[in-house]
């Protein structure tokens, strides 16, 4: 018969591994805290009754003990005793129940209450004495066994990868073919109705908005809102419990693993958007939930000369101090856990520049990069950086080291400028269309170092990008001050929704223009969930706190032609290696072709672009010729790869333009494959055209297959 929690013996246990680990007959608990005077392990019954056990052992700053009889499903937390001196960076307060940073499952949520805060929120000196336990989440002891049954990562090569950025809840909350009990959950994301949608598009990887356990900021709770996106992490090992349909006493771990296994079986990789740059505890006015109370100065970057305040490179109140070995170990332990135990296939690092700061500058050779590079597990998965933060010198697109790919913000800005009618010429566009060699070639990286995107979770949806010039974020409760104001966009002449058929048609074509540019570019394309469906957020370009119909995918209002357009382009991309180059173009002549080049650029008059054209900011028309006989990579058996040749004709001007399609040796004729003037991209019938003059409609992308005589 199980003992009462008050009667559990606390054996010495082991200092490693950190966290709570069940061995079949008991659980070992280990918590790092360099400055603590004492640590209490707190166990909770189902009804919330607390039982405290003092951990007597301290080895290398790790407090540890083993409790026989404690097993999976046990809720727990810590109370850490030590000095209270914020002016010296110390914020120990045993009145606050603290979540184990290594907890593998979390039960319960944060409830807004003054007891959340380590200091006296109403004023006064000293630590706040109120017990926070009723208002904060707790760790759960889990059993990690799962029947993976030979599960293997699809291990899709970077050059074949198509990323779909998606929110676990928002993906299926309104999906009519997903059972109501599964909507908005890990199981919902793995339901055939959603998986088949991904497969029909040609998606090879889902990039999940944060699924590490997170809580909402107090300022949102005070306004009756919540953090929807999840960039407010509290637990780096625990899948977010609210996305579980099966329970929160460890079942969320099993459900997450089952989701990964299902997606792998469908040929789809799972990439996690991870937030290792800051935590949910905010600045000096924020709550004490875990790290602050365990070892404030050990986990966070404190201001030099003012350790009662936090160095904030993230805009979220604090910055984790990755320079410290214990923090670096936490990050690496977390990454390895998600790969080895949860079978994920990669990570997208939010505000990655913050992780690279040694002192003040972003350091490409920081300890974080060094450790990742040599790690035998983490170095083998997909690594994507959001290459900026909010600190000085934080915009680092193109400056991350090999192994890393990057969200290419330059790509987004250039493509938006071109289609919004900005007079920016075609020089920068040519770089973006061909893998951004100006950013990634110098250090030996390949075109797939560039993750190309036009929209992301942060900003307008693609439909809104061509419908609104001004953000409408009033629902966020910040008087429309939040969100980006300079969006490089155009509303097609009317602000907001309209019944004007011509404006609606133009908006539809502009959406297709953005998507065609993205999916015909060399590099790794990233689609934002719902852009292929025509999703709108009603002009809100910062919907981080909108856990409602503003953010959720609306499966009752789907643009089927647009979905077919995206699927058509992705099938073409998958079948055409010339559109998925693994090496940068050289512009060299291709042998035995009569003078064609692997890459050539044509002006409207039919001549190849000259220096004057490249620096003509008024030029809005360009032809990109890709010769499928000049592909430089080989297949797995070392054989040359050959493909059809294509001419991409891009015209961003407001009026039609006559262009000269080049003749021999470039082509003997052309066949229309895709045009954005058609709602699905498909021509009404197979259409062949001869070299020579042809009128291109305003604001249009053509993809023409080169025809050659036998």
Coordinates of C-alpha atoms in Angstrom, one line a residue, residues 77 128 241 247 296 332 400 418 436 455 488 492 496 509 530 560 603 609 629 651 699 706:
X77 CA 7.3 21.9 -7.6
X128 CA 6.0 39.1 -0.8
X241 CA -0.6 21.0 -22.0
X247 CA -5.1 14.9 -20.3
X296 CA 18.0 34.8 -10.7
X332 CA 21.4 21.8 -25.2
X400 CA 25.0 33.0 -39.2
X418 CA 8.4 44.8 -56.0
X436 CA 20.6 35.2 -52.2
X455 CA 4.5 36.4 -44.8
X488 CA 5.7 47.4 -47.7
X492 CA -4.9 47.7 -54.7
X496 CA -10.4 47.0 -46.7
X509 CA -3.8 38.2 -58.8
X530 CA -4.0 29.7 -44.3
X560 CA -10.3 26.5 -53.6
X603 CA 15.2 42.8 -70.6
X609 CA 20.4 42.8 -69.0
X629 CA 21.0 21.2 -68.8
X651 CA 6.1 42.0 -64.7
X699 CA 1.2 42.7 -62.6
X706 CA 11.3 26.0 -73.2

